[in-house]
Amino acid sequence: MASNKLNDKSLRALQKNPPSKSQTIADGLSLSARVSPKGHIAWLFRYRRADSVVWLTLGAYPAMSLAQAREKRDLCRTLLADGKDPKIELERQQQERECHRRCKNDPLTPE
């Protein structure tokens, strides 16, 4: 299976000239970019859980660069190899970051 098929130049071209219908383009190793008719691009990670296929949205281009999406894909693959569900783990990590941010900004929290 080939990986890293996409590049920044092709993504910018897709934004300027989007397809008439939503299109999913594979980058490799379960990472894909979904391009909407309006030119919005979302990063997707595909994996299997039990007997179903799960498409996990990792972020949006260009807020999340191609390199960042590949890093997150690699993290998801590592989580799967460790027997963990990437969707659940990423949500848990996000909740921890938000809690840490709230506690850090809360003037009543002792330091």
PDB file of C-alpha atoms in Angstrom, residues 4-110:
ATOM      1  CA  ASN A   4       1.840   9.927   1.277  1.00  0.00           C
ATOM      2  CA  LYS A   5       0.110  10.320  -2.081  1.00  0.00           C
ATOM      3  CA  LEU A   6      -1.166  13.836  -1.373  1.00  0.00           C
ATOM      4  CA  ASN A   7       0.829  17.059  -1.301  1.00  0.00           C
ATOM      5  CA  ASP A   8       0.091  20.662  -0.367  1.00  0.00           C
ATOM      6  CA  LYS A   9      -0.003  21.809  -3.983  1.00  0.00           C
ATOM      7  CA  SER A  10      -2.716  19.290  -4.919  1.00  0.00           C
ATOM      8  CA  LEU A  11      -4.756  20.203  -1.816  1.00  0.00           C
ATOM      9  CA  ARG A  12      -4.677  23.909  -2.681  1.00  0.00           C
ATOM     10  CA  ALA A  13      -5.748  23.051  -6.234  1.00  0.00           C
ATOM     11  CA  LEU A  14      -8.688  21.041  -4.879  1.00  0.00           C
ATOM     12  CA  GLN A  15      -9.727  24.013  -2.737  1.00  0.00           C
ATOM     13  CA  LYS A  16      -9.680  26.358  -5.736  1.00  0.00           C
ATOM     14  CA  ASN A  17     -11.397  23.908  -8.109  1.00  0.00           C
ATOM     15  CA  PRO A  18     -13.542  21.626  -5.927  1.00  0.00           C
ATOM     16  CA  PRO A  19     -15.413  18.633  -7.368  1.00  0.00           C
ATOM     17  CA  SER A  20     -19.131  18.886  -8.113  1.00  0.00           C
ATOM     18  CA  LYS A  21     -19.862  16.186  -5.482  1.00  0.00           C
ATOM     19  CA  SER A  22     -18.061  15.324  -2.240  1.00  0.00           C
ATOM     20  CA  GLN A  23     -14.976  13.294  -2.972  1.00  0.00           C
ATOM     21  CA  THR A  24     -12.694  11.275  -0.684  1.00  0.00           C
ATOM     22  CA  ILE A  25      -9.049  11.051  -1.730  1.00  0.00           C
ATOM     23  CA  ALA A  26      -6.707   8.576  -0.034  1.00  0.00           C
ATOM     24  CA  ASP A  27      -3.270   9.632   1.175  1.00  0.00           C
ATOM     25  CA  GLY A  28      -2.373   6.145   2.382  1.00  0.00           C
ATOM     26  CA  LEU A  29      -2.156   4.198   5.629  1.00  0.00           C
ATOM     27  CA  SER A  30      -5.857   4.907   6.357  1.00  0.00           C
ATOM     28  CA  LEU A  31      -5.614   8.717   6.008  1.00  0.00           C
ATOM     29  CA  SER A  32      -7.938  10.416   3.510  1.00  0.00           C
ATOM     30  CA  ALA A  33      -9.050  13.916   2.625  1.00  0.00           C
ATOM     31  CA  ARG A  34     -12.744  14.563   2.000  1.00  0.00           C
ATOM     32  CA  VAL A  35     -13.315  17.498  -0.342  1.00  0.00           C
ATOM     33  CA  SER A  36     -16.732  19.170  -0.410  1.00  0.00           C
ATOM     34  CA  PRO A  37     -18.230  20.986  -3.414  1.00  0.00           C
ATOM     35  CA  LYS A  38     -17.520  24.265  -1.574  1.00  0.00           C
ATOM     36  CA  GLY A  39     -13.801  23.430  -1.344  1.00  0.00           C
ATOM     37  CA  HIS A  40     -13.714  22.486   2.332  1.00  0.00           C
ATOM     38  CA  ILE A  41     -11.246  19.718   3.106  1.00  0.00           C
ATOM     39  CA  ALA A  42     -11.514  17.451   6.153  1.00  0.00           C
ATOM     40  CA  TRP A  43      -8.936  14.887   7.273  1.00  0.00           C
ATOM     41  CA  LEU A  44     -10.367  11.416   7.920  1.00  0.00           C
ATOM     42  CA  PHE A  45      -8.852   8.319   9.502  1.00  0.00           C
ATOM     43  CA  ARG A  46     -10.478   4.999   8.606  1.00  0.00           C
ATOM     44  CA  TYR A  47     -10.342   1.957  10.875  1.00  0.00           C
ATOM     45  CA  ARG A  48     -12.375  -1.088  11.858  1.00  0.00           C
ATOM     46  CA  ARG A  49     -14.095  -1.561  15.198  1.00  0.00           C
ATOM     47  CA  ALA A  50     -15.799  -4.924  15.712  1.00  0.00           C
ATOM     48  CA  ASP A  51     -17.566  -5.543  12.381  1.00  0.00           C
ATOM     49  CA  SER A  52     -17.992  -1.934  11.306  1.00  0.00           C
ATOM     50  CA  VAL A  53     -15.850   0.672   9.572  1.00  0.00           C
ATOM     51  CA  VAL A  54     -15.306   3.928  11.464  1.00  0.00           C
ATOM     52  CA  TRP A  55     -14.376   7.222   9.810  1.00  0.00           C
ATOM     53  CA  LEU A  56     -12.782   9.507  12.408  1.00  0.00           C
ATOM     54  CA  THR A  57     -12.513  13.200  11.521  1.00  0.00           C
ATOM     55  CA  LEU A  58      -9.075  14.446  12.563  1.00  0.00           C
ATOM     56  CA  GLY A  59      -9.370  18.099  11.558  1.00  0.00           C
ATOM     57  CA  ALA A  60      -9.792  20.517   8.673  1.00  0.00           C
ATOM     58  CA  TYR A  61      -7.302  21.736   6.091  1.00  0.00           C
ATOM     59  CA  PRO A  62      -5.539  24.236   6.207  1.00  0.00           C
ATOM     60  CA  ALA A  63      -5.995  24.649   9.993  1.00  0.00           C
ATOM     61  CA  MET A  64      -4.463  21.171  10.273  1.00  0.00           C
ATOM     62  CA  SER A  65      -1.628  20.823   7.794  1.00  0.00           C
ATOM     63  CA  LEU A  66      -0.896  17.677   5.824  1.00  0.00           C
ATOM     64  CA  ALA A  67       2.107  16.956   8.068  1.00  0.00           C
ATOM     65  CA  GLN A  68      -0.024  17.364  11.221  1.00  0.00           C
ATOM     66  CA  ALA A  69      -2.714  15.074   9.775  1.00  0.00           C
ATOM     67  CA  ARG A  70      -0.087  12.419   9.070  1.00  0.00           C
ATOM     68  CA  GLU A  71       1.238  12.731  12.630  1.00  0.00           C
ATOM     69  CA  LYS A  72      -2.272  12.277  14.010  1.00  0.00           C
ATOM     70  CA  ARG A  73      -2.802   9.306  11.678  1.00  0.00           C
ATOM     71  CA  ASP A  74       0.386   7.729  13.047  1.00  0.00           C
ATOM     72  CA  LEU A  75      -0.864   8.320  16.597  1.00  0.00           C
ATOM     73  CA  CYS A  76      -4.180   6.637  15.735  1.00  0.00           C
ATOM     74  CA  ARG A  77      -2.352   3.652  14.226  1.00  0.00           C
ATOM     75  CA  THR A  78      -0.246   3.347  17.397  1.00  0.00           C
ATOM     76  CA  LEU A  79      -3.380   3.464  19.557  1.00  0.00           C
ATOM     77  CA  LEU A  80      -4.959   0.710  17.465  1.00  0.00           C
ATOM     78  CA  ALA A  81      -1.811  -1.411  17.772  1.00  0.00           C
ATOM     79  CA  ASP A  82      -2.062  -1.000  21.563  1.00  0.00           C
ATOM     80  CA  GLY A  83      -5.678  -2.243  21.458  1.00  0.00           C
ATOM     81  CA  LYS A  84      -7.235   1.165  22.094  1.00  0.00           C
ATOM     82  CA  ASP A  85     -10.022   2.877  20.152  1.00  0.00           C
ATOM     83  CA  PRO A  86      -8.584   6.086  18.593  1.00  0.00           C
ATOM     84  CA  LYS A  87     -11.908   7.930  18.749  1.00  0.00           C
ATOM     85  CA  ILE A  88     -12.323   7.308  22.479  1.00  0.00           C
ATOM     86  CA  GLU A  89      -8.664   8.056  23.261  1.00  0.00           C
ATOM     87  CA  LEU A  90      -8.578  11.312  21.270  1.00  0.00           C
ATOM     88  CA  GLU A  91     -11.811  12.479  22.919  1.00  0.00           C
ATOM     89  CA  ARG A  92     -10.355  11.643  26.357  1.00  0.00           C
ATOM     90  CA  GLN A  93      -7.150  13.568  25.566  1.00  0.00           C
ATOM     91  CA  GLN A  94      -9.195  16.560  24.375  1.00  0.00           C
ATOM     92  CA  GLN A  95     -11.247  16.533  27.593  1.00  0.00           C
ATOM     93  CA  GLU A  96      -8.058  16.421  29.671  1.00  0.00           C
ATOM     94  CA  ARG A  97      -6.618  19.408  27.779  1.00  0.00           C
ATOM     95  CA  GLU A  98      -9.842  21.390  28.271  1.00  0.00           C
ATOM     96  CA  CYS A  99      -9.962  20.517  31.972  1.00  0.00           C
ATOM     97  CA  HIS A 100      -6.323  21.520  32.390  1.00  0.00           C
ATOM     98  CA  ARG A 101      -6.993  24.808  30.566  1.00  0.00           C
ATOM     99  CA  ARG A 102     -10.039  25.561  32.740  1.00  0.00           C
ATOM    100  CA  CYS A 103      -8.189  24.724  35.958  1.00  0.00           C
ATOM    101  CA  LYS A 104      -5.232  26.844  34.897  1.00  0.00           C
ATOM    102  CA  ASN A 105      -7.470  29.850  34.197  1.00  0.00           C
ATOM    103  CA  ASP A 106      -9.634  29.413  37.300  1.00  0.00           C
ATOM    104  CA  PRO A 107      -8.529  31.988  39.913  1.00  0.00           C
ATOM    105  CA  LEU A 108      -9.952  29.833  42.748  1.00  0.00           C
ATOM    106  CA  THR A 109      -7.776  26.816  41.899  1.00  0.00           C
ATOM    107  CA  PRO A 110      -4.757  26.610  44.218  1.00  0.00           C
TER     108      PRO A 110
END
